[in-house]
Structure formats: C-alpha cells, structure tokens
Short mmCIF file of C-alpha atoms in Angstrom, two decimals:
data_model
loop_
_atom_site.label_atom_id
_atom_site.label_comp_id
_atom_site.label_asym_id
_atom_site.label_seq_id
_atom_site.Cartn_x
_atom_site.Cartn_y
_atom_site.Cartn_z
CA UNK A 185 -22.51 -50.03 22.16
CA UNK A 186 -22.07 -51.89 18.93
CA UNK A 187 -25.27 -51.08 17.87
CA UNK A 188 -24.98 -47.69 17.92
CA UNK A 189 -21.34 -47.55 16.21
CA UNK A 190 -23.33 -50.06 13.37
CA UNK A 191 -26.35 -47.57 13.52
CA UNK A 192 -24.14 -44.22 13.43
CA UNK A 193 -21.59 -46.43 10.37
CA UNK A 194 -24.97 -46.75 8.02
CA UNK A 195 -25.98 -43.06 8.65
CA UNK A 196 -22.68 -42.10 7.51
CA UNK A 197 -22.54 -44.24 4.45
CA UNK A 198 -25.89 -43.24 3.50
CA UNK A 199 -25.00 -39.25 3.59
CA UNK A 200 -21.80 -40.12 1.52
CA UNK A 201 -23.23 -41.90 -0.84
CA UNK A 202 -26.18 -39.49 -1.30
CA UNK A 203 -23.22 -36.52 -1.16
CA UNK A 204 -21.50 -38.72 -4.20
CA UNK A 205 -24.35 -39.28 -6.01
CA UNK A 206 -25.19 -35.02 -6.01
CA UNK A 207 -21.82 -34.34 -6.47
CA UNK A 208 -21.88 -36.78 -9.78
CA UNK A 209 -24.96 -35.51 -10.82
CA UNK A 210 -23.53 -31.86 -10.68
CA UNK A 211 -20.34 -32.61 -12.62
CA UNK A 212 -22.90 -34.54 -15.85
CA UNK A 213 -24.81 -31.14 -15.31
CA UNK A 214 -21.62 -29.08 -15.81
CA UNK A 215 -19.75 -31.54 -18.20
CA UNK A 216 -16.81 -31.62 -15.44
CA UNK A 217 -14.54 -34.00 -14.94
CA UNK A 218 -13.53 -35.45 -11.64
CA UNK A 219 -9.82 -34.08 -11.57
CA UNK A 220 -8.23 -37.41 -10.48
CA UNK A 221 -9.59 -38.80 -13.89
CA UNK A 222 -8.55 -35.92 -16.02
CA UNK A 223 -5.49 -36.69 -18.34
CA UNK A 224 -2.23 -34.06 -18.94
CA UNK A 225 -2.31 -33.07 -22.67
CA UNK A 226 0.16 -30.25 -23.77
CA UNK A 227 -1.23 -29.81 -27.01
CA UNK A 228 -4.66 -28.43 -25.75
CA UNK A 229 -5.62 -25.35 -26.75
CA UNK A 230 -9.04 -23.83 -25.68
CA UNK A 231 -11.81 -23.39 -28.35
CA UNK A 232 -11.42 -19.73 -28.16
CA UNK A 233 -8.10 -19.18 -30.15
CA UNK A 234 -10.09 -20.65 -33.18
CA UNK A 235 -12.24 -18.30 -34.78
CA UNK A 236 -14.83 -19.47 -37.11
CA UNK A 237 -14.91 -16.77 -38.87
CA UNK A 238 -18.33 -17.78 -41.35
CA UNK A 239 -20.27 -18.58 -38.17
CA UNK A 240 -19.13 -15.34 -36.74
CA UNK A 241 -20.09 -13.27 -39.92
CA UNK A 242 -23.84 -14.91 -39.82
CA UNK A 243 -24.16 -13.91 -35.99
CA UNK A 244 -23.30 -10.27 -37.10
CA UNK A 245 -25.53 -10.17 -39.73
CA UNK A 246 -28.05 -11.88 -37.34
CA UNK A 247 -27.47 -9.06 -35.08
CA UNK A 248 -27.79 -6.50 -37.52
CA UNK A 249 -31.16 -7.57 -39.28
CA UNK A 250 -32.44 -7.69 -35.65
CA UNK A 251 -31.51 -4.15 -35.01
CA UNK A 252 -33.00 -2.93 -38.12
CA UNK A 253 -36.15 -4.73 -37.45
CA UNK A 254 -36.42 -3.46 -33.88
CA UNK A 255 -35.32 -0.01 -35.09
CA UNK A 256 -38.36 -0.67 -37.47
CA UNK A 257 -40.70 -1.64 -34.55
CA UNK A 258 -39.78 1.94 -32.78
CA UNK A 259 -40.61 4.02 -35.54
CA UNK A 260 -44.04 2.09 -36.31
CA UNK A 261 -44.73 2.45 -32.02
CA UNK A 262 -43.71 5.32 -32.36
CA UNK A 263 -46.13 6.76 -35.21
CA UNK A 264 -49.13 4.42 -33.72
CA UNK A 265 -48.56 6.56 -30.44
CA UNK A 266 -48.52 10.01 -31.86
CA UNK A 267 -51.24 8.63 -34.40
CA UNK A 268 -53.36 7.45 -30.77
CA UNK A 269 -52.63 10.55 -28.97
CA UNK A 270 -53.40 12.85 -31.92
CA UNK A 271 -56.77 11.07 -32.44
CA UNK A 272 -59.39 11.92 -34.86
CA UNK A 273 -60.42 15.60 -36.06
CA UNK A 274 -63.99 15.88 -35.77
CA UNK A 275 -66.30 17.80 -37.72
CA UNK A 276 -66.45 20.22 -34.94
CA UNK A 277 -63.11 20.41 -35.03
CA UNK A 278 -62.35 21.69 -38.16
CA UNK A 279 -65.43 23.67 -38.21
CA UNK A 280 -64.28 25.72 -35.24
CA UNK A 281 -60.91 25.75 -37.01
CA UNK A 282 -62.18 27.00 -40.27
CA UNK A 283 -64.40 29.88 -38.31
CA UNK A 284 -61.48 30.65 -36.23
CA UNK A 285 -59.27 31.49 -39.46
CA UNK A 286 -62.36 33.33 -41.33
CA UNK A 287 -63.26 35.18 -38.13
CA UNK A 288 -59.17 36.48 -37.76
CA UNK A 289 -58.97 37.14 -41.59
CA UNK A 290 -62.03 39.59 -41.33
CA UNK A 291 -60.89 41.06 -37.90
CA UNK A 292 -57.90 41.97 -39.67
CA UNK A 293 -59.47 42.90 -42.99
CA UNK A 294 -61.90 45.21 -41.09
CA UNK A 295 -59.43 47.05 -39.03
CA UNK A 296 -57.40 47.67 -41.95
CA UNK A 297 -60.04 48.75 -43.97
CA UNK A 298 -61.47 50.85 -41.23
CA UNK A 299 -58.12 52.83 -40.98
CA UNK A 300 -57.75 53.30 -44.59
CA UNK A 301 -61.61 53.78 -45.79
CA UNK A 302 -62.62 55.68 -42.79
CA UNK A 303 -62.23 59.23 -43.16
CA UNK A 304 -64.73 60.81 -41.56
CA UNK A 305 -63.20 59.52 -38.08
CA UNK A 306 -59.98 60.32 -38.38
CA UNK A 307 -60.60 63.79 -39.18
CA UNK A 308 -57.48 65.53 -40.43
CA UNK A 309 -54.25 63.20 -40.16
CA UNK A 310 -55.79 61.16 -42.94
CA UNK A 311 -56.46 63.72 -44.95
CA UNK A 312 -52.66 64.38 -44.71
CA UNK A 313 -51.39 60.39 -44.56
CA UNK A 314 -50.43 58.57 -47.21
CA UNK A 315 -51.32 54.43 -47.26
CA UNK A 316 -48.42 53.40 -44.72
CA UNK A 317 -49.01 56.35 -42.55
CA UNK A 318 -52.63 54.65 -41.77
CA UNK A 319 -51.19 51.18 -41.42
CA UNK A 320 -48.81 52.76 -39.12
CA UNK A 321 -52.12 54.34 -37.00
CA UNK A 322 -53.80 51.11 -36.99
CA UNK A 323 -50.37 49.45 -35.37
CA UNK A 324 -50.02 51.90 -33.05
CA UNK A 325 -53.67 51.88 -32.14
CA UNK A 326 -54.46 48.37 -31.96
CA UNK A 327 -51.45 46.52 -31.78
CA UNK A 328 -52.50 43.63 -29.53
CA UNK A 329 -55.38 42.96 -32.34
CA UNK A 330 -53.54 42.98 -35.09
CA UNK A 331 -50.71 40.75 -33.53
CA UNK A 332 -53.40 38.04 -32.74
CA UNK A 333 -54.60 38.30 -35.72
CA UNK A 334 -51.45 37.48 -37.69
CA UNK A 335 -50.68 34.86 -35.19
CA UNK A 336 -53.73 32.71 -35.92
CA UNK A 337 -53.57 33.36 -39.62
CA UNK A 338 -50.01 32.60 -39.82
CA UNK A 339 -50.71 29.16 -37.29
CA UNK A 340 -53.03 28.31 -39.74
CA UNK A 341 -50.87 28.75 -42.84
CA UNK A 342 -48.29 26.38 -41.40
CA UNK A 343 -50.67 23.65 -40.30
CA UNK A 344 -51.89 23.92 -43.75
CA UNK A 345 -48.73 23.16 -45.11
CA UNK A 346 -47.64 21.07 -42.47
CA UNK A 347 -50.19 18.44 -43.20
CA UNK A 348 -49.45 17.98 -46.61
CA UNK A 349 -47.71 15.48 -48.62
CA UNK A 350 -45.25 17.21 -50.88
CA UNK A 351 -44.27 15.02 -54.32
CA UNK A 352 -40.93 15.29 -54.81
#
C-alpha cells in the first residue's frame, strides 16, 4: 500500500512540475507576469495614450509609397496583359486589313459612281435627277451595301487614329 501512495505521489509531482514548467515557458513567450508577483502602481498608463507622432508620420508615408508602388504594379500588369492578349499583328494581318479597307473604299466608290455615271441604265429618272437625287437611288437601292461599306471605312478611320501617339 505504501508503495503505491509513493508511486502515485512521484506521478503527481512529475505532471506538476512538467504543468509549471509549460505554464512558465508560456508566460516568457507572452511576456506575462505571474499575478501574485505583479506590483500595484497607480501611475501606469498604457503605451497607447502616447502618440509618437514622427514614428506615426513615417508609417503613413510608408503606407503611402507602398500604395503608389502597388498602384504602379497594376497598371504595368495591367498593360503587359492587354499587351499579351493583343499579341503581335502579322503581316497577314495587316495585309488582310489593308485589302479589306481598299476593297470597301472601291465597293463604295463603284456604286456611287455607277449611280451617277450610269445613264444608260437608269433610263429616264436620271435624265431628270439632279446629284443628290442619284445618291438618294443608290440608298434606297442598296442600302445594306452602302451601310457596310461606311462601317468598315469608318472602323478603319478610328483604329487609325486610335493607334497613334498624339504630341501635345
């Protein structure tokens, strides 16, 4: 019987003293005190009531040179990924672009200068039409033409201008 009330005595020391030595280990971890050692002091005031106000004004500007650079980092993604996606114009590219502008310039050209030239097929109204009159046929006649016609020419005119670099 004493033997195991001596046996069951160690076990219990050595869990407390384990338990003591986390529970110190924990507190130097935390910087706590053990509240039976901590002293009453009136005058304490916690570090938060004093501002340093030069440390704060570098963290600001800290802060705000970070933003600006990361602000700078999304507009150079930003331009890398439209510069990736947009990828480069080939020679086929602008080739079929350039014969896709000439081909809608003459498609136009022709069909006006059919209506206004050609005579001989419209018989009598252009005998009797003036300039507008025959631009007015030709809209009336082949309005889906002449619409796709601008459209390219005019898509063409802005990516034109779109891609340059205007001087101030």
């Amino acid at each position: 019987m004493i033997d195991i009330a001596f046996k069951i005595t160690i076990v219990l020391a050595v869990v407390w003293l384990l338990l003591s030595l986390v529970a110190w280990w924990r507190r130097r971890a935390y910087n706590l005190t053990v509240a039976s050692t901590a002293k009453r002091n009136k005058k304490a005031q916690p570090d938060f009531l004093n501002v340093d106000k030069k440390a704060r004004d570098a963290a600001i500007k800290r802060g705000e040179a970070h933003e600006e650079m990361l602000e700078d980092r999304e507009r150079e993604e930003e331009i890398a990924a439209m510069k990736a996606a947009k990828g480069p114009i080939t020679w086929a590219k602008r080739i079929s672009s350039a014969a896709s502008l000439i081909m809608s310039i003459f498609t136009l050209g022709t069909g006006i200068s059919g209506v206004v030239l050609n005579v001989g097929r419209m018989g009598d109204y252009l005998k009797e039409g003036t300039s507008g009159g025959r631009l007015q046929y030709l809209l009336q006649e082949h309005t889906i033409g002449v619409i796709v016609a601008l459209v390219i020419i005019v898509i063409h005119i802005y990516f034109y201008f779109s891609k340059k670099k205007w001087e101030a």
